Amino acid sequence: MFPTHRPRRLRSGATMRRLVRETVLTVNDLIYPLFAVPGASIAQPVKSMPGVYQLSVDKIVEEAKAVYDLGIPAIILFGIPETKDLEATGAWHDCGIVQKAAAAVKQAVPGLIVIADTCLCEYTRHGHCGYLDVNDLSGRVLNDPTLALLQKTAVSQAQAGVDIIAPSGMMDGFVQAIRAGLDDAGFAETPILSYAAKYASAYYGPFRDAADSAPQFGDRRTYQMDPGNAREALKEVELDIAEGADMLMVKPALAYMDIIWQVKQATRLPVAAYNVSGEYSMVKAAALNGWIDEKQVVIETLTSFKRAGADLILTYHAKEAAQWLAQAGD
Protein backbone atom coordinates (compact mmCIF):
# COMPACT_ATOMS: atom_id res chain seq x y z
CA MET A 1 0.00 0.00 0.00
CA PHE A 2 1.39 3.38 -1.02
CA PRO A 3 1.09 6.26 1.45
CA THR A 4 -1.87 8.59 0.99
CA HIS A 5 0.24 11.63 1.77
CA ARG A 6 3.42 12.33 -0.20
CA PRO A 7 5.11 15.52 1.07
CA ARG A 8 7.82 15.09 -1.55
CA ARG A 9 5.34 16.22 -4.20
CA LEU A 10 5.90 19.77 -3.00
CA ARG A 11 9.70 19.42 -3.15
CA SER A 12 9.89 18.32 -6.78
CA GLY A 13 11.71 21.36 -8.18
CA ALA A 14 13.13 24.76 -7.29
CA THR A 15 10.06 26.68 -8.44
CA MET A 16 7.70 24.39 -6.52
CA ARG A 17 9.81 24.72 -3.37
CA ARG A 18 9.83 28.50 -3.74
CA LEU A 19 6.06 28.52 -4.22
CA VAL A 20 5.35 26.78 -0.89
CA ARG A 21 8.24 28.17 1.16
CA GLU A 22 7.05 29.14 4.64
CA THR A 23 9.88 31.47 5.67
CA VAL A 24 11.44 33.89 3.20
CA LEU A 25 14.58 35.89 3.96
CA THR A 26 14.78 39.27 2.23
CA VAL A 27 17.18 42.19 2.20
CA ASN A 28 14.59 44.14 4.22
CA ASP A 29 15.38 41.93 7.23
CA LEU A 30 19.04 42.97 7.43
CA ILE A 31 20.95 45.52 9.51
CA TYR A 32 24.69 46.03 8.94
CA PRO A 33 27.05 46.85 11.85
CA LEU A 34 29.85 49.37 11.30
CA PHE A 35 32.78 50.42 13.51
CA ALA A 36 33.74 54.10 13.44
CA VAL A 37 37.19 55.41 14.40
CA PRO A 38 38.77 58.89 14.38
CA GLY A 39 40.90 60.00 11.45
CA ALA A 40 40.53 60.01 7.67
CA SER A 41 40.91 57.43 4.91
CA ILE A 42 41.18 54.63 7.49
CA ALA A 43 40.04 51.09 6.77
CA GLN A 44 41.78 48.96 9.38
CA PRO A 45 41.02 45.21 9.05
CA VAL A 46 39.78 43.40 12.13
CA LYS A 47 42.02 40.34 12.20
CA SER A 48 39.52 38.08 13.93
CA MET A 49 36.68 39.10 11.59
CA PRO A 50 37.66 38.67 7.92
CA GLY A 51 35.93 41.29 5.77
CA VAL A 52 35.17 43.63 8.70
CA TYR A 53 37.01 46.93 9.20
CA GLN A 54 37.38 49.81 11.60
CA LEU A 55 36.49 52.80 9.43
CA SER A 56 37.01 56.55 9.62
CA VAL A 57 33.93 58.69 9.09
CA ASP A 58 34.60 59.27 5.39
CA LYS A 59 34.88 55.51 4.87
CA ILE A 60 31.74 54.94 6.97
CA VAL A 61 29.89 57.22 4.54
CA GLU A 62 31.20 55.20 1.58
CA GLU A 63 30.02 51.97 3.22
CA ALA A 64 26.65 53.53 4.03
CA LYS A 65 26.16 54.42 0.37
CA ALA A 66 27.07 50.87 -0.68
CA VAL A 67 24.71 49.41 1.90
CA TYR A 68 21.87 51.63 0.75
CA ASP A 69 22.48 50.74 -2.91
CA LEU A 70 22.17 47.06 -1.98
CA GLY A 71 18.74 47.74 -0.51
CA ILE A 72 19.73 47.12 3.12
CA PRO A 73 17.50 49.46 5.14
CA ALA A 74 19.67 50.16 8.19
CA ILE A 75 23.11 50.24 9.77
CA ILE A 76 24.11 50.18 13.43
CA LEU A 77 27.09 52.26 14.52
CA PHE A 78 29.70 51.39 17.13
CA GLY A 79 32.41 53.85 18.07
CA ILE A 80 36.06 53.55 19.08
CA PRO A 81 37.14 56.90 20.58
CA GLU A 82 40.60 58.41 20.46
CA THR A 83 40.78 58.54 24.27
CA LYS A 84 38.90 56.78 27.07
CA ASP A 85 38.08 57.91 30.61
CA LEU A 86 35.99 56.96 33.63
CA GLU A 87 33.08 59.18 32.56
CA ALA A 88 32.72 57.59 29.09
CA THR A 89 32.91 61.11 27.67
CA GLY A 90 33.28 59.90 24.11
CA ALA A 91 29.90 58.21 24.29
CA TRP A 92 27.85 61.33 25.05
CA HIS A 93 29.95 64.24 23.82
CA ASP A 94 28.52 66.17 20.87
CA CYS A 95 31.78 65.56 19.00
CA GLY A 96 31.86 61.83 19.82
CA ILE A 97 32.81 59.48 17.01
CA VAL A 98 29.33 57.93 16.69
CA GLN A 99 27.76 61.39 16.65
CA LYS A 100 30.11 62.48 13.87
CA ALA A 101 29.52 59.33 11.86
CA ALA A 102 25.74 59.49 12.27
CA ALA A 103 25.57 63.13 11.17
CA ALA A 104 27.75 62.44 8.13
CA VAL A 105 25.73 59.40 7.07
CA LYS A 106 22.38 61.16 7.47
CA GLN A 107 23.63 64.03 5.34
CA ALA A 108 25.00 61.75 2.62
CA VAL A 109 22.34 59.01 2.67
CA PRO A 110 19.21 60.47 4.30
CA GLY A 111 17.09 57.45 3.35
CA LEU A 112 19.23 55.00 5.32
CA ILE A 113 18.15 54.28 8.90
CA VAL A 114 20.96 54.87 11.36
CA ILE A 115 20.88 52.97 14.65
CA ALA A 116 23.31 53.83 17.43
CA ASP A 117 24.58 51.30 19.91
CA THR A 118 24.00 53.11 23.20
CA CYS A 119 26.55 51.67 25.57
CA LEU A 120 29.64 52.81 27.44
CA CYS A 121 32.11 49.91 27.31
CA GLU A 122 33.97 51.24 24.24
CA TYR A 123 34.49 54.58 25.99
CA THR A 124 35.59 53.66 29.53
CA ARG A 125 39.18 52.94 30.53
CA HIS A 126 38.16 49.74 32.28
CA GLY A 127 35.98 48.41 29.46
CA HIS A 128 32.83 48.00 31.55
CA CYS A 129 29.42 49.39 30.67
CA GLY A 130 29.14 52.12 33.31
CA TYR A 131 30.39 53.51 36.60
CA LEU A 132 32.32 51.09 38.79
CA ASP A 133 32.77 50.84 42.50
CA VAL A 134 36.51 51.58 42.67
CA ASN A 135 36.88 49.13 45.56
CA ASP A 136 35.26 46.26 43.68
CA LEU A 137 37.46 44.55 41.08
CA SER A 138 34.77 42.08 40.04
CA GLY A 139 33.40 44.47 37.41
CA ARG A 140 30.20 45.26 39.29
CA VAL A 141 28.68 48.32 37.63
CA LEU A 142 26.86 50.88 39.76
CA ASN A 143 23.47 50.68 38.10
CA ASP A 144 21.63 53.90 38.90
CA PRO A 145 24.49 56.38 38.37
CA THR A 146 25.10 54.70 35.01
CA LEU A 147 21.54 55.46 33.90
CA ALA A 148 22.32 59.18 33.81
CA LEU A 149 25.26 58.56 31.48
CA LEU A 150 23.14 56.39 29.18
CA GLN A 151 20.45 59.05 29.13
CA LYS A 152 22.97 61.72 28.11
CA THR A 153 24.41 59.41 25.46
CA ALA A 154 21.02 58.66 23.91
CA VAL A 155 20.05 62.34 23.75
CA SER A 156 23.39 63.26 22.18
CA GLN A 157 22.98 60.52 19.56
CA ALA A 158 19.44 61.64 18.73
CA GLN A 159 20.65 65.23 18.37
CA ALA A 160 23.25 63.98 15.86
CA GLY A 161 20.48 62.52 13.69
CA VAL A 162 20.36 58.90 14.84
CA ASP A 163 17.01 57.33 13.93
CA ILE A 164 16.91 54.52 16.51
CA ILE A 165 18.53 54.29 19.94
CA ALA A 166 19.74 50.80 20.87
CA PRO A 167 20.84 50.51 24.52
CA SER A 168 22.89 47.38 25.11
CA GLY A 169 24.34 47.61 28.62
CA MET A 170 21.64 45.54 30.38
CA MET A 171 21.27 48.05 33.21
CA ASP A 172 18.09 47.77 35.27
CA GLY A 173 15.70 50.55 34.22
CA PHE A 174 17.77 51.73 31.27
CA VAL A 175 14.84 51.86 28.84
CA GLN A 176 12.78 54.01 31.19
CA ALA A 177 15.69 56.40 31.82
CA ILE A 178 16.47 56.75 28.12
CA ARG A 179 12.81 57.17 27.17
CA ALA A 180 12.43 59.96 29.72
CA GLY A 181 15.60 61.66 28.52
CA LEU A 182 14.60 61.50 24.87
CA ASP A 183 11.09 62.77 25.57
CA ASP A 184 12.33 65.67 27.70
CA ALA A 185 14.80 66.66 24.97
CA GLY A 186 12.12 66.73 22.27
CA PHE A 187 12.76 63.30 20.75
CA ALA A 188 9.49 61.61 21.64
CA GLU A 189 9.31 60.11 18.14
CA THR A 190 12.73 58.40 18.36
CA PRO A 191 12.22 54.66 18.94
CA ILE A 192 14.21 52.45 21.29
CA LEU A 193 15.52 49.05 20.19
CA SER A 194 16.37 47.49 23.53
CA TYR A 195 18.93 44.73 23.93
CA ALA A 196 16.32 43.12 26.16
CA ALA A 197 17.95 39.68 26.43
CA LYS A 198 21.70 40.02 26.10
CA TYR A 199 23.62 37.05 27.41
CA ALA A 200 27.12 36.91 28.91
CA SER A 201 28.37 34.98 25.91
CA ALA A 202 31.71 33.61 24.74
CA TYR A 203 30.61 34.42 21.19
CA TYR A 204 31.53 38.12 21.63
CA GLY A 205 35.31 37.67 21.46
CA PRO A 206 35.98 39.03 17.95
CA PHE A 207 33.67 41.99 18.55
CA ARG A 208 35.81 43.06 21.49
CA ASP A 209 38.76 43.17 19.10
CA ALA A 210 36.77 45.24 16.61
CA ALA A 211 35.41 47.67 19.21
CA ASP A 212 38.44 47.65 21.52
CA SER A 213 36.06 47.01 24.40
CA ALA A 214 37.34 43.99 26.34
CA PRO A 215 37.05 44.47 30.13
CA GLN A 216 40.41 45.25 31.75
CA PHE A 217 39.46 43.12 34.77
CA GLY A 218 36.55 40.97 35.89
CA ASP A 219 33.80 40.17 33.41
CA ARG A 220 30.27 41.31 32.54
CA ARG A 221 28.36 38.55 34.28
CA THR A 222 27.00 40.90 36.94
CA TYR A 223 24.90 42.65 34.30
CA GLN A 224 24.63 40.43 31.22
CA MET A 225 22.39 37.37 31.48
CA ASP A 226 23.39 33.85 32.49
CA PRO A 227 23.34 31.59 29.38
CA GLY A 228 21.34 28.97 31.29
CA ASN A 229 18.33 31.23 31.87
CA ALA A 230 15.26 31.45 29.64
CA ARG A 231 12.47 32.58 31.97
CA GLU A 232 14.65 35.50 33.03
CA ALA A 233 14.77 36.65 29.39
CA LEU A 234 10.99 36.90 29.34
CA LYS A 235 11.08 38.87 32.59
CA GLU A 236 13.60 41.30 31.07
CA VAL A 237 11.41 41.63 27.99
CA GLU A 238 8.31 42.37 30.06
CA LEU A 239 10.16 45.06 32.01
CA ASP A 240 11.53 46.71 28.88
CA ILE A 241 8.09 46.76 27.27
CA ALA A 242 6.61 48.33 30.39
CA GLU A 243 9.38 50.96 30.34
CA GLY A 244 8.64 51.96 26.74
CA ALA A 245 10.75 49.82 24.41
CA ASP A 246 9.57 49.87 20.79
CA MET A 247 11.61 46.87 19.61
CA LEU A 248 13.43 44.05 21.37
CA MET A 249 16.76 42.34 20.78
CA VAL A 250 18.05 38.87 21.58
CA LYS A 251 21.85 38.56 21.54
CA PRO A 252 23.54 36.26 20.50
CA ALA A 253 21.30 34.56 17.95
CA LEU A 254 22.67 31.17 16.93
CA ALA A 255 22.80 29.53 20.38
CA TYR A 256 19.65 31.33 21.55
CA MET A 257 17.03 30.61 18.90
CA ASP A 258 14.79 29.14 21.59
CA ILE A 259 14.90 32.55 23.29
CA ILE A 260 14.07 34.33 20.02
CA TRP A 261 11.06 32.05 19.65
CA GLN A 262 9.87 32.57 23.22
CA VAL A 263 10.27 36.35 23.00
CA LYS A 264 8.37 36.41 19.71
CA GLN A 265 5.51 34.46 21.26
CA ALA A 266 5.41 36.72 24.32
CA THR A 267 5.16 40.09 22.56
CA ARG A 268 3.65 41.90 19.63
CA LEU A 269 6.73 44.11 19.22
CA PRO A 270 9.32 43.61 16.47
CA VAL A 271 12.07 41.22 17.56
CA ALA A 272 15.68 41.56 16.44
CA ALA A 273 18.37 38.89 16.53
CA TYR A 274 22.06 39.79 16.63
CA ASN A 275 24.16 37.36 14.57
CA VAL A 276 27.25 38.16 16.61
CA SER A 277 30.95 38.29 15.83
CA GLY A 278 31.85 34.81 17.02
CA GLU A 279 29.12 33.28 14.87
CA TYR A 280 30.35 35.29 11.89
CA SER A 281 34.02 34.44 12.42
CA MET A 282 33.37 30.71 12.75
CA VAL A 283 31.63 30.68 9.37
CA LYS A 284 34.37 32.78 7.79
CA ALA A 285 37.13 30.55 9.18
CA ALA A 286 35.44 27.38 7.96
CA ALA A 287 34.80 28.92 4.53
CA LEU A 288 38.40 30.11 4.18
CA ASN A 289 39.52 26.54 4.88
CA GLY A 290 37.15 25.17 2.25
CA TRP A 291 35.17 23.19 4.80
CA ILE A 292 31.74 24.68 4.04
CA ASP A 293 29.81 26.42 1.28
CA GLU A 294 29.76 29.92 2.79
CA LYS A 295 26.83 31.24 0.77
CA GLN A 296 24.60 28.29 1.57
CA VAL A 297 25.52 28.27 5.26
CA VAL A 298 24.95 32.02 5.66
CA ILE A 299 21.58 32.04 3.94
CA GLU A 300 20.47 28.94 5.84
CA THR A 301 21.55 30.45 9.16
CA LEU A 302 19.92 33.83 8.57
CA THR A 303 16.73 32.12 7.42
CA SER A 304 16.73 30.04 10.61
CA PHE A 305 16.78 33.22 12.71
CA LYS A 306 13.75 34.48 10.85
CA ARG A 307 12.02 31.12 11.18
CA ALA A 308 12.64 31.28 14.93
CA GLY A 309 10.77 34.58 15.04
CA ALA A 310 13.23 37.37 14.28
CA ASP A 311 11.82 40.29 12.33
CA LEU A 312 15.22 42.01 12.06
CA ILE A 313 18.69 40.48 11.82
CA LEU A 314 21.86 42.35 12.69
CA THR A 315 24.65 40.59 10.84
CA TYR A 316 28.16 41.21 9.51
CA HIS A 317 27.12 39.04 6.56
CA ALA A 318 24.52 41.63 5.49
CA LYS A 319 26.26 42.97 2.38
CA GLU A 320 27.16 39.54 1.04
CA ALA A 321 23.71 38.20 1.91
CA ALA A 322 22.06 41.09 0.09
CA GLN A 323 24.11 40.35 -3.02
CA TRP A 324 23.31 36.64 -2.87
CA LEU A 325 19.61 37.30 -2.39
CA ALA A 326 19.61 39.68 -5.37
CA GLN A 327 21.28 37.04 -7.53
CA ALA A 328 18.69 34.49 -6.46
CA GLY A 329 15.94 36.84 -7.55
CA ASP A 330 17.40 37.52 -11.02
Coordinates of C-alpha atoms in Angstrom, one line a residue:
M1 CA 0.0 0.0 0.0
F2 CA 1.4 3.4 -1.0
P3 CA 1.1 6.3 1.4
T4 CA -1.9 8.6 1.0
H5 CA 0.2 11.6 1.8
R6 CA 3.4 12.3 -0.2
P7 CA 5.1 15.5 1.1
R8 CA 7.8 15.1 -1.6
R9 CA 5.3 16.2 -4.2
L10 CA 5.9 19.8 -3.0
R11 CA 9.7 19.4 -3.2
S12 CA 9.9 18.3 -6.8
G13 CA 11.7 21.4 -8.2
A14 CA 13.1 24.8 -7.3
T15 CA 10.1 26.7 -8.4
M16 CA 7.7 24.4 -6.5
R17 CA 9.8 24.7 -3.4
R18 CA 9.8 28.5 -3.7
L19 CA 6.1 28.5 -4.2
V20 CA 5.4 26.8 -0.9
R21 CA 8.2 28.2 1.2
E22 CA 7.1 29.1 4.6
T23 CA 9.9 31.5 5.7
V24 CA 11.4 33.9 3.2
L25 CA 14.6 35.9 4.0
T26 CA 14.8 39.3 2.2
V27 CA 17.2 42.2 2.2
N28 CA 14.6 44.1 4.2
D29 CA 15.4 41.9 7.2
L30 CA 19.0 43.0 7.4
I31 CA 21.0 45.5 9.5
Y32 CA 24.7 46.0 8.9
P33 CA 27.0 46.9 11.8
L34 CA 29.9 49.4 11.3
F35 CA 32.8 50.4 13.5
A36 CA 33.7 54.1 13.4
V37 CA 37.2 55.4 14.4
P38 CA 38.8 58.9 14.4
G39 CA 40.9 60.0 11.5
A40 CA 40.5 60.0 7.7
S41 CA 40.9 57.4 4.9
I42 CA 41.2 54.6 7.5
A43 CA 40.0 51.1 6.8
Q44 CA 41.8 49.0 9.4
P45 CA 41.0 45.2 9.1
V46 CA 39.8 43.4 12.1
K47 CA 42.0 40.3 12.2
S48 CA 39.5 38.1 13.9
M49 CA 36.7 39.1 11.6
P50 CA 37.7 38.7 7.9
G51 CA 35.9 41.3 5.8
V52 CA 35.2 43.6 8.7
Y53 CA 37.0 46.9 9.2
Q54 CA 37.4 49.8 11.6
L55 CA 36.5 52.8 9.4
S56 CA 37.0 56.5 9.6
V57 CA 33.9 58.7 9.1
D58 CA 34.6 59.3 5.4
K59 CA 34.9 55.5 4.9
I60 CA 31.7 54.9 7.0
V61 CA 29.9 57.2 4.5
E62 CA 31.2 55.2 1.6
E63 CA 30.0 52.0 3.2
A64 CA 26.7 53.5 4.0
K65 CA 26.2 54.4 0.4
A66 CA 27.1 50.9 -0.7
V67 CA 24.7 49.4 1.9
Y68 CA 21.9 51.6 0.7
D69 CA 22.5 50.7 -2.9
L70 CA 22.2 47.1 -2.0
G71 CA 18.7 47.7 -0.5
I72 CA 19.7 47.1 3.1
P73 CA 17.5 49.5 5.1
A74 CA 19.7 50.2 8.2
I75 CA 23.1 50.2 9.8
I76 CA 24.1 50.2 13.4
L77 CA 27.1 52.3 14.5
F78 CA 29.7 51.4 17.1
G79 CA 32.4 53.9 18.1
I80 CA 36.1 53.6 19.1
P81 CA 37.1 56.9 20.6
E82 CA 40.6 58.4 20.5
T83 CA 40.8 58.5 24.3
K84 CA 38.9 56.8 27.1
D85 CA 38.1 57.9 30.6
L86 CA 36.0 57.0 33.6
E87 CA 33.1 59.2 32.6
A88 CA 32.7 57.6 29.1
T89 CA 32.9 61.1 27.7
G90 CA 33.3 59.9 24.1
A91 CA 29.9 58.2 24.3
W92 CA 27.9 61.3 25.0
H93 CA 30.0 64.2 23.8
D94 CA 28.5 66.2 20.9
C95 CA 31.8 65.6 19.0
G96 CA 31.9 61.8 19.8
I97 CA 32.8 59.5 17.0
V98 CA 29.3 57.9 16.7
Q99 CA 27.8 61.4 16.7
K100 CA 30.1 62.5 13.9
A101 CA 29.5 59.3 11.9
A102 CA 25.7 59.5 12.3
A103 CA 25.6 63.1 11.2
A104 CA 27.8 62.4 8.1
V105 CA 25.7 59.4 7.1
K106 CA 22.4 61.2 7.5
Q107 CA 23.6 64.0 5.3
A108 CA 25.0 61.8 2.6
V109 CA 22.3 59.0 2.7
P110 CA 19.2 60.5 4.3
G111 CA 17.1 57.4 3.3
L112 CA 19.2 55.0 5.3
I113 CA 18.1 54.3 8.9
V114 CA 21.0 54.9 11.4
I115 CA 20.9 53.0 14.7
A116 CA 23.3 53.8 17.4
D117 CA 24.6 51.3 19.9
T118 CA 24.0 53.1 23.2
C119 CA 26.6 51.7 25.6
L120 CA 29.6 52.8 27.4
C121 CA 32.1 49.9 27.3
E122 CA 34.0 51.2 24.2
Y123 CA 34.5 54.6 26.0
T124 CA 35.6 53.7 29.5
R125 CA 39.2 52.9 30.5
H126 CA 38.2 49.7 32.3
G127 CA 36.0 48.4 29.5
H128 CA 32.8 48.0 31.5
C129 CA 29.4 49.4 30.7
G130 CA 29.1 52.1 33.3
Y131 CA 30.4 53.5 36.6
L132 CA 32.3 51.1 38.8
D133 CA 32.8 50.8 42.5
V134 CA 36.5 51.6 42.7
N135 CA 36.9 49.1 45.6
D136 CA 35.3 46.3 43.7
L137 CA 37.5 44.5 41.1
S138 CA 34.8 42.1 40.0
G139 CA 33.4 44.5 37.4
R140 CA 30.2 45.3 39.3
V141 CA 28.7 48.3 37.6
L142 CA 26.9 50.9 39.8
N143 CA 23.5 50.7 38.1
D144 CA 21.6 53.9 38.9
P145 CA 24.5 56.4 38.4
T146 CA 25.1 54.7 35.0
L147 CA 21.5 55.5 33.9
A148 CA 22.3 59.2 33.8
L149 CA 25.3 58.6 31.5
L150 CA 23.1 56.4 29.2
Q151 CA 20.5 59.0 29.1
K152 CA 23.0 61.7 28.1
T153 CA 24.4 59.4 25.5
A154 CA 21.0 58.7 23.9
V155 CA 20.1 62.3 23.7
S156 CA 23.4 63.3 22.2
Q157 CA 23.0 60.5 19.6
A158 CA 19.4 61.6 18.7
Q159 CA 20.6 65.2 18.4
A160 CA 23.2 64.0 15.9
G161 CA 20.5 62.5 13.7
V162 CA 20.4 58.9 14.8
D163 CA 17.0 57.3 13.9
I164 CA 16.9 54.5 16.5
I165 CA 18.5 54.3 19.9
A166 CA 19.7 50.8 20.9
P167 CA 20.8 50.5 24.5
S168 CA 22.9 47.4 25.1
G169 CA 24.3 47.6 28.6
M170 CA 21.6 45.5 30.4
M171 CA 21.3 48.1 33.2
D172 CA 18.1 47.8 35.3
G173 CA 15.7 50.5 34.2
F174 CA 17.8 51.7 31.3
V175 CA 14.8 51.9 28.8
Q176 CA 12.8 54.0 31.2
A177 CA 15.7 56.4 31.8
I178 CA 16.5 56.7 28.1
R179 CA 12.8 57.2 27.2
A180 CA 12.4 60.0 29.7
G181 CA 15.6 61.7 28.5
L182 CA 14.6 61.5 24.9
D183 CA 11.1 62.8 25.6
D184 CA 12.3 65.7 27.7
A185 CA 14.8 66.7 25.0
G186 CA 12.1 66.7 22.3
F187 CA 12.8 63.3 20.7
A188 CA 9.5 61.6 21.6
E189 CA 9.3 60.1 18.1
T190 CA 12.7 58.4 18.4
P191 CA 12.2 54.7 18.9
I192 CA 14.2 52.4 21.3
L193 CA 15.5 49.1 20.2
S194 CA 16.4 47.5 23.5
Y195 CA 18.9 44.7 23.9
A196 CA 16.3 43.1 26.2
A197 CA 17.9 39.7 26.4
K198 CA 21.7 40.0 26.1
Y199 CA 23.6 37.1 27.4
A200 CA 27.1 36.9 28.9
S201 CA 28.4 35.0 25.9
A202 CA 31.7 33.6 24.7
Y203 CA 30.6 34.4 21.2
Y204 CA 31.5 38.1 21.6
G205 CA 35.3 37.7 21.5
P206 CA 36.0 39.0 17.9
F207 CA 33.7 42.0 18.6
R208 CA 35.8 43.1 21.5
D209 CA 38.8 43.2 19.1
A210 CA 36.8 45.2 16.6
A211 CA 35.4 47.7 19.2
D212 CA 38.4 47.7 21.5
S213 CA 36.1 47.0 24.4
A214 CA 37.3 44.0 26.3
P215 CA 37.1 44.5 30.1
Q216 CA 40.4 45.2 31.7
F217 CA 39.5 43.1 34.8
G218 CA 36.5 41.0 35.9
D219 CA 33.8 40.2 33.4
R220 CA 30.3 41.3 32.5
R221 CA 28.4 38.6 34.3
T222 CA 27.0 40.9 36.9
Y223 CA 24.9 42.7 34.3
Q224 CA 24.6 40.4 31.2
M225 CA 22.4 37.4 31.5
D226 CA 23.4 33.9 32.5
P227 CA 23.3 31.6 29.4
G228 CA 21.3 29.0 31.3
N229 CA 18.3 31.2 31.9
A230 CA 15.3 31.5 29.6
R231 CA 12.5 32.6 32.0
E232 CA 14.7 35.5 33.0
A233 CA 14.8 36.6 29.4
L234 CA 11.0 36.9 29.3
K235 CA 11.1 38.9 32.6
E236 CA 13.6 41.3 31.1
V237 CA 11.4 41.6 28.0
E238 CA 8.3 42.4 30.1
L239 CA 10.2 45.1 32.0
D240 CA 11.5 46.7 28.9
I241 CA 8.1 46.8 27.3
A242 CA 6.6 48.3 30.4
E243 CA 9.4 51.0 30.3
G244 CA 8.6 52.0 26.7
A245 CA 10.7 49.8 24.4
D246 CA 9.6 49.9 20.8
M247 CA 11.6 46.9 19.6
L248 CA 13.4 44.0 21.4
M249 CA 16.8 42.3 20.8
V250 CA 18.1 38.9 21.6
K251 CA 21.9 38.6 21.5
P252 CA 23.5 36.3 20.5
A253 CA 21.3 34.6 18.0
L254 CA 22.7 31.2 16.9
A255 CA 22.8 29.5 20.4
Y256 CA 19.6 31.3 21.5
M257 CA 17.0 30.6 18.9
D258 CA 14.8 29.1 21.6
I259 CA 14.9 32.6 23.3
I260 CA 14.1 34.3 20.0
W261 CA 11.1 32.0 19.6
Q262 CA 9.9 32.6 23.2
V263 CA 10.3 36.3 23.0
K264 CA 8.4 36.4 19.7
Q265 CA 5.5 34.5 21.3
A266 CA 5.4 36.7 24.3
T267 CA 5.2 40.1 22.6
R268 CA 3.7 41.9 19.6
L269 CA 6.7 44.1 19.2
P270 CA 9.3 43.6 16.5
V271 CA 12.1 41.2 17.6
A272 CA 15.7 41.6 16.4
A273 CA 18.4 38.9 16.5
Y274 CA 22.1 39.8 16.6
N275 CA 24.2 37.4 14.6
V276 CA 27.3 38.2 16.6
S277 CA 30.9 38.3 15.8
G278 CA 31.9 34.8 17.0
E279 CA 29.1 33.3 14.9
Y280 CA 30.4 35.3 11.9
S281 CA 34.0 34.4 12.4
M282 CA 33.4 30.7 12.7
V283 CA 31.6 30.7 9.4
K284 CA 34.4 32.8 7.8
A285 CA 37.1 30.5 9.2
A286 CA 35.4 27.4 8.0
A287 CA 34.8 28.9 4.5
L288 CA 38.4 30.1 4.2
N289 CA 39.5 26.5 4.9
G290 CA 37.1 25.2 2.3
W291 CA 35.2 23.2 4.8
I292 CA 31.7 24.7 4.0
D293 CA 29.8 26.4 1.3
E294 CA 29.8 29.9 2.8
K295 CA 26.8 31.2 0.8
Q296 CA 24.6 28.3 1.6
V297 CA 25.5 28.3 5.3
V298 CA 24.9 32.0 5.7
I299 CA 21.6 32.0 3.9
E300 CA 20.5 28.9 5.8
T301 CA 21.6 30.5 9.2
L302 CA 19.9 33.8 8.6
T303 CA 16.7 32.1 7.4
S304 CA 16.7 30.0 10.6
F305 CA 16.8 33.2 12.7
K306 CA 13.8 34.5 10.9
R307 CA 12.0 31.1 11.2
A308 CA 12.6 31.3 14.9
G309 CA 10.8 34.6 15.0
A310 CA 13.2 37.4 14.3
D311 CA 11.8 40.3 12.3
L312 CA 15.2 42.0 12.1
I313 CA 18.7 40.5 11.8
L314 CA 21.9 42.4 12.7
T315 CA 24.6 40.6 10.8
Y316 CA 28.2 41.2 9.5
H317 CA 27.1 39.0 6.6
A318 CA 24.5 41.6 5.5
K319 CA 26.3 43.0 2.4
E320 CA 27.2 39.5 1.0
A321 CA 23.7 38.2 1.9
A322 CA 22.1 41.1 0.1
Q323 CA 24.1 40.4 -3.0
W324 CA 23.3 36.6 -2.9
L325 CA 19.6 37.3 -2.4
A326 CA 19.6 39.7 -5.4
Q327 CA 21.3 37.0 -7.5
A328 CA 18.7 34.5 -6.5
G329 CA 15.9 36.8 -7.5
D330 CA 17.4 37.5 -11.0

